XYZ file of C-alpha atoms in Angstrom:
658
model
C 135.443 101.428 91.564
C 137.204 98.577 93.386
C 139.565 101.108 94.968
C 136.602 103.184 96.140
C 135.076 100.271 98.027
C 138.444 99.273 99.491
C 139.184 102.793 100.688
C 135.666 103.144 102.098
C 136.078 99.930 104.096
C 139.457 101.007 105.471
C 138.196 104.497 106.317
C 135.144 103.193 108.183
C 137.049 100.460 109.994
C 139.599 102.932 111.347
C 137.094 105.584 112.400
C 134.436 103.803 114.427
C 134.166 106.762 116.813
C 133.525 109.209 113.979
C 130.889 106.894 112.492
C 129.131 106.611 115.850
C 129.217 110.389 116.369
C 127.862 111.148 112.887
C 125.189 108.478 113.329
C 124.046 109.996 116.612
C 123.848 113.457 115.022
C 121.820 112.115 112.099
C 119.495 110.225 114.431
C 118.935 113.439 116.385
C 118.061 115.296 113.187
C 115.808 112.410 112.161
C 113.950 112.864 115.427
C 113.111 116.400 114.332
C 111.879 115.053 111.007
C 109.737 112.410 112.682
C 108.170 115.175 114.742
C 107.066 116.793 111.486
C 105.262 113.711 110.193
C 101.596 114.407 109.511
C 98.826 111.861 109.835
C 96.435 112.127 106.895
C 92.994 110.573 107.414
C 90.929 113.079 105.459
C 89.866 113.037 101.824
C 93.301 114.304 100.716
C 94.661 110.836 101.572
C 92.504 109.074 98.995
C 91.317 111.780 96.588
C 93.412 113.788 94.170
C 93.018 117.513 94.698
C 92.157 118.002 91.012
C 89.432 115.328 90.972
C 85.929 116.592 90.368
C 84.566 115.040 93.552
C 87.336 116.607 95.669
C 86.728 120.031 94.136
C 82.976 119.654 94.632
C 83.436 118.622 98.234
C 85.653 121.617 98.959
C 83.143 123.990 97.379
C 80.325 122.322 99.292
C 82.097 122.713 102.623
C 82.890 126.355 101.863
C 79.169 126.918 101.381
C 77.500 124.727 103.979
C 80.149 123.522 106.413
C 82.042 120.318 106.968
C 81.582 117.168 109.018
C 78.597 116.673 111.291
C 78.499 115.667 114.935
C 75.332 113.906 116.012
C 73.823 113.522 119.466
C 70.801 111.240 119.711
C 68.274 111.486 122.540
C 66.282 108.268 122.895
C 63.276 108.308 125.207
C 62.577 105.376 127.493
C 59.595 103.146 126.849
C 56.355 104.938 127.627
C 57.804 108.427 127.106
C 57.906 110.721 124.059
C 60.035 113.611 122.857
C 57.168 116.015 123.611
C 58.451 115.885 127.199
C 61.692 117.580 126.094
C 60.023 120.926 125.364
C 58.938 122.091 128.786
C 60.628 125.215 130.159
C 63.503 123.255 131.678
C 64.102 121.248 128.517
C 64.071 124.309 126.279
C 66.592 126.014 128.551
C 68.857 122.962 128.311
C 68.732 123.005 124.505
C 69.559 126.707 124.416
C 72.407 126.331 126.905
C 74.052 123.388 125.168
C 73.773 125.097 121.787
C 75.385 128.285 123.100
C 78.217 126.297 124.661
C 78.996 124.376 121.468
C 78.927 127.543 119.365
C 81.673 129.084 121.477
C 84.099 126.966 119.480
C 85.535 128.834 116.467
C 85.511 125.536 114.566
C 81.725 125.120 114.673
C 79.598 126.551 111.871
C 76.163 125.835 113.297
C 74.100 123.789 115.729
C 70.545 122.641 115.008
C 68.561 121.292 117.949
C 65.030 119.874 118.091
C 64.045 123.180 119.684
C 65.203 125.023 116.542
C 62.932 122.850 114.430
C 60.006 123.508 116.755
C 60.674 127.257 116.783
C 60.826 127.286 112.983
C 57.497 125.477 112.729
C 56.013 127.926 115.239
C 57.171 130.876 113.132
C 55.808 129.397 109.918
C 52.401 128.835 111.503
C 52.090 132.023 113.577
C 54.289 134.457 111.656
C 55.873 135.719 114.886
C 59.622 135.730 115.583
C 59.253 135.363 119.369
C 56.569 133.665 121.459
C 55.629 136.954 123.106
C 54.916 138.628 119.756
C 51.437 138.952 118.301
C 50.548 136.002 116.078
C 49.253 136.691 112.580
C 45.849 135.431 111.454
C 46.157 131.822 110.292
C 45.654 132.751 106.635
C 48.406 135.411 106.701
C 51.257 133.283 108.055
C 53.701 131.715 105.595
C 52.289 128.243 106.221
C 48.729 129.533 105.904
C 49.447 131.305 102.607
C 51.126 128.163 101.228
C 48.110 126.017 102.129
C 45.679 128.544 100.639
C 47.696 128.756 97.424
C 47.732 124.960 97.134
C 43.980 124.744 97.753
C 43.328 127.439 95.133
C 45.428 125.528 92.604
C 43.213 122.447 92.908
C 40.337 122.111 90.476
C 37.089 122.924 92.325
C 35.209 119.781 93.291
C 38.142 117.524 92.473
C 39.365 114.795 94.862
C 42.419 116.942 95.518
C 40.334 119.945 96.519
C 38.215 117.766 98.797
C 41.308 116.260 100.439
C 42.780 119.692 101.121
C 39.498 120.996 102.513
C 39.223 118.050 104.893
C 42.828 118.505 106.008
C 42.294 122.225 106.628
C 39.194 121.460 108.678
C 41.178 119.011 110.800
C 43.885 121.632 111.314
C 41.362 124.256 112.432
C 39.768 121.797 114.856
C 43.168 120.998 116.352
C 43.928 124.706 116.723
C 40.617 125.196 118.505
C 41.584 122.465 120.978
C 44.875 124.257 121.676
C 43.069 127.447 122.635
C 44.592 130.902 122.825
C 47.751 129.859 124.680
C 49.888 129.140 121.634
C 53.183 128.865 123.511
C 55.394 125.904 124.303
C 54.381 126.157 127.919
C 51.122 124.644 126.661
C 51.622 120.882 126.045
C 48.807 120.922 123.472
C 50.645 123.553 121.414
C 53.821 121.457 121.599
C 51.894 118.472 120.257
C 50.367 120.625 117.514
C 53.829 121.741 116.383
C 55.241 118.249 116.656
C 52.544 116.077 115.062
C 50.642 116.349 111.786
C 46.952 115.663 111.224
C 47.445 111.878 111.196
C 49.320 111.844 114.530
C 52.753 111.335 112.998
C 55.831 113.519 113.425
C 55.575 116.332 110.883
C 57.662 115.404 107.864
C 59.665 118.634 108.016
C 60.602 117.818 111.636
C 61.966 114.346 110.931
C 65.574 115.318 110.132
C 65.929 116.278 113.814
C 63.093 114.178 115.262
C 62.815 110.933 113.266
C 60.028 109.518 115.412
C 58.052 110.145 118.588
C 60.794 108.723 120.829
C 63.936 110.013 119.105
C 65.438 113.490 118.828
C 68.774 114.642 117.423
C 71.161 117.543 117.926
C 73.276 118.176 114.835
C 76.464 120.222 114.995
C 77.959 121.235 111.666
C 81.688 121.870 111.908
C 83.442 124.492 109.834
C 84.253 123.602 106.260
C 87.639 122.315 105.069
C 89.161 122.244 108.541
C 92.432 120.516 109.317
C 92.178 117.244 111.201
C 93.384 118.980 114.365
C 90.842 121.821 114.133
C 88.092 119.373 113.272
C 89.007 117.426 116.385
C 88.771 120.577 118.503
C 85.309 121.299 117.125
C 84.227 117.725 117.815
C 85.633 117.936 121.348
C 83.572 121.071 121.982
C 80.415 119.221 120.940
C 81.246 116.140 123.018
C 82.126 118.196 126.106
C 78.852 120.116 125.946
C 76.751 116.998 125.370
C 78.272 115.251 128.381
C 76.577 117.898 130.525
C 73.201 117.369 128.847
C 70.658 115.129 130.523
C 66.919 114.566 130.322
C 64.698 112.492 132.542
C 63.644 109.150 131.057
C 66.101 109.413 128.166
C 69.448 108.001 127.004
C 71.876 110.290 125.174
C 74.663 109.104 122.853
C 77.026 111.167 120.700
C 78.849 110.092 117.564
C 80.118 111.553 114.307
C 82.693 111.168 111.565
C 85.216 113.438 113.358
C 85.233 111.047 116.323
C 85.787 108.062 114.036
C 88.572 109.869 112.176
C 90.083 110.944 115.489
C 90.200 107.316 116.608
C 91.752 106.423 113.271
C 94.386 109.107 113.728
C 95.191 107.775 117.202
C 95.368 104.277 115.742
C 97.883 105.407 113.145
C 100.115 106.807 115.862
C 99.849 103.740 118.074
C 99.681 101.354 115.134
C 103.132 102.328 113.918
C 104.655 101.459 117.265
C 102.700 98.204 117.387
C 103.695 97.184 113.864
C 107.300 98.124 114.474
C 107.410 96.306 117.802
C 105.941 93.113 116.350
C 108.300 93.175 113.364
C 111.363 93.834 115.528
C 110.343 91.098 117.957
C 110.050 88.513 115.194
C 113.345 89.617 113.650
C 115.093 89.496 117.009
C 113.872 85.945 117.540
C 115.025 84.831 114.088
C 118.420 86.494 114.373
C 119.005 85.123 117.865
C 118.089 81.549 116.935
C 119.236 81.189 113.332
C 121.951 83.762 112.586
C 124.866 81.994 114.258
C 127.632 84.610 114.036
C 129.539 86.893 116.369
C 127.717 90.097 117.305
C 124.559 88.698 115.765
C 122.409 91.505 117.192
C 124.429 94.173 115.367
C 121.986 93.952 112.444
C 119.095 94.839 114.743
C 120.756 98.070 115.827
C 121.577 98.957 112.236
C 118.011 98.490 111.045
C 116.609 100.574 113.919
C 118.957 103.409 112.925
C 118.114 102.975 109.235
C 114.341 103.067 109.726
C 114.649 106.052 112.074
C 116.617 107.977 109.446
C 114.165 106.910 106.718
C 111.077 108.186 108.543
C 112.919 111.307 109.642
C 113.686 112.109 106.009
C 110.050 111.348 105.132
C 109.013 113.946 107.692
C 111.284 116.588 106.170
C 109.976 115.718 102.680
C 106.362 116.063 103.830
C 105.323 112.478 103.101
C 102.124 111.933 105.156
C 101.299 108.859 107.193
C 98.075 107.093 106.249
C 96.536 103.677 106.805
C 98.559 102.606 103.750
C 101.916 104.282 104.352
C 102.290 102.917 107.890
C 102.448 99.498 106.221
C 105.794 100.691 104.861
C 107.322 100.285 108.330
C 107.456 96.458 108.383
C 108.450 96.484 104.702
C 111.421 98.742 105.402
C 112.312 96.723 108.479
C 112.323 93.562 106.377
C 114.446 95.067 103.611
C 116.808 96.639 106.113
C 117.418 93.485 108.124
C 118.028 91.593 104.886
C 120.659 94.081 103.725
C 122.337 94.273 107.141
C 122.485 90.496 107.541
C 123.876 90.099 104.023
C 126.737 92.481 104.760
C 127.396 90.969 108.188
C 127.264 87.405 106.854
C 129.572 88.295 103.965
C 132.197 89.580 106.375
C 131.934 86.372 108.406
C 132.308 84.290 105.226
C 135.394 86.189 104.141
C 136.928 85.673 107.585
C 135.999 82.036 108.230
C 135.645 80.402 104.822
C 137.874 82.356 102.449
C 140.412 83.407 105.081
C 140.695 86.779 103.348
C 143.588 88.967 104.449
C 141.316 92.038 104.416
C 137.772 90.655 104.950
C 136.059 94.040 105.308
C 137.530 95.314 102.032
C 136.662 92.059 100.256
C 133.090 92.225 101.512
C 132.723 95.841 100.430
C 134.118 95.157 96.943
C 132.004 92.066 96.317
C 128.709 92.974 97.991
C 128.553 96.780 97.919
C 127.941 97.140 94.145
C 125.358 94.336 94.189
C 123.412 95.974 97.024
C 123.425 99.282 95.170
C 122.102 97.675 91.990
C 119.320 95.895 93.872
C 118.486 99.117 95.699
C 118.176 101.101 92.465
C 115.919 98.378 91.061
C 113.752 98.601 94.174
C 113.617 102.404 93.982
C 112.472 102.294 90.353
C 109.879 99.644 91.226
C 108.504 101.660 94.141
C 108.481 104.864 92.096
C 106.226 103.088 89.592
C 103.520 103.479 92.239
C 103.526 107.185 91.371
C 101.294 106.144 88.466
C 98.576 105.100 90.935
C 95.424 107.218 90.986
C 95.074 107.218 94.790
C 97.290 109.697 96.713
C 97.991 107.441 99.687
C 99.258 104.683 97.366
C 101.591 107.178 95.696
C 102.771 108.284 99.144
C 103.374 104.634 100.009
C 105.600 104.211 96.954
C 107.510 107.416 97.687
C 108.071 106.430 101.318
C 109.460 103.050 100.277
C 111.681 104.574 97.578
C 113.164 107.069 100.034
C 113.358 104.508 102.812
C 115.096 101.779 100.840
C 117.752 104.246 99.657
C 118.494 105.372 103.220
C 118.491 101.816 104.532
C 120.850 100.657 101.779
C 123.412 103.292 102.772
C 123.048 102.391 106.451
C 123.349 98.659 105.765
C 126.595 99.175 103.848
C 128.250 101.832 105.985
C 127.243 100.950 109.528
C 128.273 97.237 109.614
C 131.722 97.892 108.157
C 132.809 100.288 110.896
C 132.185 98.077 113.970
C 133.088 94.833 112.176
C 136.316 96.370 110.873
C 137.177 97.512 114.380
C 136.326 94.033 115.719
C 138.403 92.109 113.199
C 141.386 94.359 113.851
C 141.239 94.062 117.634
C 139.631 90.611 118.134
C 139.731 88.588 114.881
C 137.134 85.850 114.352
C 138.373 82.249 114.350
C 136.901 78.770 113.724
C 133.374 77.737 112.749
C 131.688 76.810 109.492
C 128.453 78.261 108.070
C 127.421 74.850 106.770
C 127.068 73.567 110.332
C 124.018 75.670 111.238
C 120.369 74.896 110.504
C 120.085 77.416 107.683
C 123.454 76.386 106.319
C 122.372 72.761 106.095
C 119.150 73.735 104.321
C 121.062 75.839 101.794
C 123.591 73.065 101.190
C 120.769 70.566 100.704
C 118.931 72.765 98.206
C 122.153 73.510 96.371
C 122.927 69.817 95.980
C 119.622 68.980 94.288
C 119.760 67.712 90.720
C 119.165 70.321 87.963
C 115.964 68.552 86.950
C 114.416 69.712 90.250
C 114.295 73.212 88.810
C 111.265 72.121 86.769
C 108.868 71.424 89.678
C 110.057 74.589 91.424
C 109.290 76.595 88.274
C 105.889 74.924 87.909
C 105.063 75.696 91.539
C 106.078 79.328 91.068
C 103.851 79.685 87.988
C 100.948 77.986 89.782
C 101.223 80.364 92.721
C 101.302 83.322 90.328
C 98.246 82.129 88.400
C 96.420 81.433 91.647
C 97.012 85.010 92.715
C 95.704 86.291 89.387
C 92.542 84.194 89.709
C 91.637 85.391 93.199
C 92.638 89.014 92.635
C 89.183 89.933 91.357
C 87.657 88.648 94.610
C 89.675 91.081 96.687
C 87.842 94.274 97.622
C 89.234 97.532 98.922
C 87.689 98.463 102.258
C 86.703 102.110 101.773
C 84.460 102.613 104.795
C 86.407 104.523 107.487
C 84.105 102.991 110.098
C 85.628 99.591 109.229
C 89.181 100.939 109.613
C 88.744 101.466 113.351
C 88.762 98.845 116.106
C 85.266 97.358 115.926
C 85.268 96.748 119.669
C 85.940 100.373 120.565
C 83.387 102.541 122.346
C 83.322 104.853 119.338
C 82.081 102.088 117.055
C 79.625 100.832 119.666
C 78.165 104.346 119.908
C 78.044 104.625 116.118
C 76.058 101.403 115.772
C 73.816 102.380 118.705
C 72.897 105.539 116.829
C 72.267 103.544 113.653
C 69.909 101.223 115.515
C 68.047 103.840 117.507
C 67.972 106.789 115.116
C 67.780 104.711 111.962
C 70.768 106.471 110.413
C 74.197 107.879 111.156
C 75.162 109.097 107.700
C 74.007 111.573 105.122
C 74.116 112.205 101.394
C 74.316 115.869 100.469
C 73.565 117.325 97.049
C 74.155 120.972 96.355
C 72.860 122.906 93.407
C 74.218 126.212 92.162
C 72.558 128.681 89.813
C 73.895 131.209 87.344
C 73.473 134.970 87.498
C 70.041 134.796 85.823
C 68.417 132.553 88.396
C 67.842 132.577 92.141
C 67.006 129.563 94.263
C 63.883 131.531 95.218
C 62.547 131.651 91.644
C 59.426 129.595 90.987
C 61.105 127.547 88.243
C 63.880 126.502 90.600
C 61.558 125.726 93.514
C 59.400 123.545 91.253
C 62.468 121.760 89.903
C 64.047 121.053 93.285
C 60.709 119.811 94.635
C 60.442 117.314 91.791
C 64.102 116.321 92.004
C 63.897 115.605 95.731
C 60.703 113.579 95.336
C 62.093 111.526 92.461
C 65.174 110.621 94.461
C 63.154 109.677 97.540
C 60.603 107.632 95.573
C 62.945 105.850 93.192
C 62.800 102.084 93.925
C 66.589 101.823 93.942
C 66.861 104.503 96.634
C 63.868 103.466 98.680
C 64.872 102.143 102.080
C 68.269 103.816 101.866
C 67.081 107.436 101.965
C 65.026 108.232 105.041
C 64.385 111.978 104.979
C 65.203 114.956 102.788
C 65.963 118.324 104.329
C 65.757 121.393 102.080
C 64.595 124.985 102.252
C 61.704 124.049 99.966
C 60.751 120.951 101.967
C 60.005 122.919 105.133
C 56.934 124.228 103.308
C 56.566 121.618 100.581
C 56.173 118.768 103.059
C 53.219 120.533 104.687
C 51.479 120.603 101.304
C 51.839 116.841 100.913
C 48.337 115.592 101.712
C 47.017 112.122 100.769
C 44.642 112.417 97.833
C 45.753 115.948 96.921
C 47.796 117.022 93.920
C 51.535 117.104 94.534
C 52.781 120.665 94.182
C 55.616 122.917 95.290
C 55.299 126.209 97.175
C 56.155 129.372 95.301
C 59.703 130.653 95.364
C 58.599 133.798 97.178
C 57.022 131.772 99.989
C 60.234 129.732 100.319
C 62.152 133.012 100.605
C 59.745 134.233 103.301
C 60.151 130.935 105.147
C 63.940 131.265 105.114
C 63.651 134.774 106.538
C 61.832 133.244 109.511
C 64.225 130.300 109.890
C 66.706 130.159 112.782
C 70.132 131.226 111.528
C 71.728 127.786 111.754
C 68.909 126.164 109.778
C 69.077 128.829 107.075
C 72.877 128.693 106.710
C 72.742 124.908 106.364
C 70.247 124.984 103.494
C 70.690 128.129 101.367
C 73.643 130.415 100.685
C 73.309 134.064 101.672
C 73.327 135.226 98.048
C 70.566 132.814 97.033
C 72.789 131.106 94.454
C 73.430 127.770 96.166
C 70.918 125.285 97.527
C 71.588 122.304 99.780
C 69.679 119.013 99.873
C 70.585 116.682 102.738
C 69.292 113.113 102.768
C 69.534 111.002 105.899
C 70.676 107.563 104.789
C 69.806 104.274 106.409
C 72.409 102.089 108.116
C 74.561 99.753 106.087
C 77.979 99.210 104.589
C 79.379 102.268 102.864
C 79.909 100.246 99.676
C 76.129 99.983 99.417
C 76.025 103.755 98.916
C 77.910 103.568 95.609
C 74.853 102.808 93.437
C 72.908 105.319 95.520
C 75.312 108.107 94.583
C 75.178 107.013 90.947
C 71.409 107.179 91.161
C 71.492 110.753 92.432
C 73.770 111.715 89.570
C 71.578 109.985 87.042
C 68.369 111.629 88.210
C 69.775 115.157 88.133
C 67.730 117.095 85.573
C 69.897 119.757 83.886
C 67.083 121.243 81.835
C 65.797 123.723 84.398
C 66.259 127.248 83.103
C 69.549 128.739 84.251
C 70.528 125.574 86.149
C 74.296 125.235 86.407
C 75.274 122.109 88.292
C 73.876 119.163 90.160
C 76.440 117.075 91.978
C 76.677 114.850 95.019
C 79.023 115.993 97.759
C 79.740 115.291 101.393
C 80.144 112.055 103.320
C 78.356 109.709 100.910
C 79.812 110.931 97.629
C 83.506 110.771 98.433
C 83.803 106.963 98.741
C 82.540 106.604 95.173
C 85.654 108.306 93.899
C 87.897 106.396 96.305
C 86.763 103.003 95.099
C 86.857 103.961 91.438
C 90.209 105.719 91.596
C 91.747 102.565 92.963
C 90.707 100.592 89.897
C 89.965 102.727 86.865
C 89.120 106.392 86.825
C 86.122 108.368 88.006
C 84.911 111.933 87.727
C 81.814 113.294 89.383
C 79.298 114.176 86.707
C 78.844 117.882 86.217
C 75.786 119.048 84.313
C 75.352 122.470 82.776
C 72.486 124.270 81.145
C 71.529 127.787 80.277
C 68.565 129.739 79.083
């Protein structure tokens, strides 16, 4: 083994040109590898592909689409959203929707106009405004109200409440007159407001209040980050052209936040690397008092370049965690390179070795290899972590430290061997420098001083153990992005003005014996949605619930009347009248999957963890033929992220059969 190191030192020292040429070739290849590095900011960075929540989320997006883009229209003081539905406003909604839907990465767009059109169809039974309206009692909404009134016990408070509400509705219709089109402001107000002058409950997912309206674009499901960005860009570009008098318009959405995060990862690597190299350069220049002191800087730049190039070829993704490997590898690399360089200087100046490069290789090479293998095994232990991006971090460091070790051994010996042969080093003493004096001082301390050093080390360790439980993992992507950026300002503006910028989605699937249009299912989902909304632990966090059943069920919710769900057949008829993008966002084409979307109030994402648990806990699996009830989408994923980082978590999956 000693001969190997000696021969290696001689070979490298005599062939500096070959070493430089090979290094340049490898750096060029590494550049190709770096070009293949992928930035992972989606759920695959923090969820295992075989985790229940990841599987559920993939299935959910296959059914109902992926991330949502949100544009909020806020009316100025003294103006209401009713002003948006004149002929000009309706044309603007239709135009912007058509433009967004040109993108192949957009699944659907729901505008306030869609919600108004849907309400119009439920009340009149017509598909277009020019069509003949059905008698009030023959429309879907009319039949639902009649069925609810018939179900009340005659003479009961519930029957009286429904009769009074129906009378109010008829009086309002009489005030509208025969012109039941949106060109008539009174008809617009009838569609928009209920009998107590509040925004109809079924309208609130797109129109939360009388001064706020929302356009929701649902991107395609399970898109790559790049395709998701293209879909988001299509939405943003279209919304920039949208304007209404007396209104402010702001657009936000998870894809924009993730896009900013992706850009940060790209720029963040350069920033981290630049800061680390700057600090190292300062230290080396001031404290490493040897000839060619900056050689170590060049070696570490080459080593890190080769390490990340190899990571690119191996498919190791870059995440908010793995980019932290850059300063780690820089630190390890500069340590190795300085050790080898300093050892050569010691052999030349202190030991006066006849062959200093060979001596350095024989004495330090094996030690560096042993330390490197120890580091590799330590980093590979991170493969036991439950979070993918932590495993990727460990793999990047294991690969990187191996590459850097080779570079730190091979690259210094070639130029230093050439230097010592052509211009040997003379004079000097390492004990004369600042670091040398510190080392000499520490080395001259009495053995008894080892005791306080050991005590201090144990105290620091115990202190770390005590405060570890106070450390929390930040799992909210909104907090990962520069809080002063325009993206975050827009996000918080939407939270303040629309009351929410997030959602919790729950999807329910049925077996072959049951359809989501069966009465048993409609009754169950009505009760499930109400229980979630009314539970004290969810109150204030869940603002609205949007479902196929709620479009009719909310109209049956009358103070003093019995709570009841519409029949499954009426829900089916309602979905046949629904605009395509509303229908596809709520029910699958085969009638086997049902979507419930809750708008959630503003707040830290960690606050949603008990909310998701609550949804799981309230899922009732006893409905006949009911297969599964599981949270999915934006609010469910962080639950698994936080748990996977500490213990283990699986999304509950409930099954039942007839």
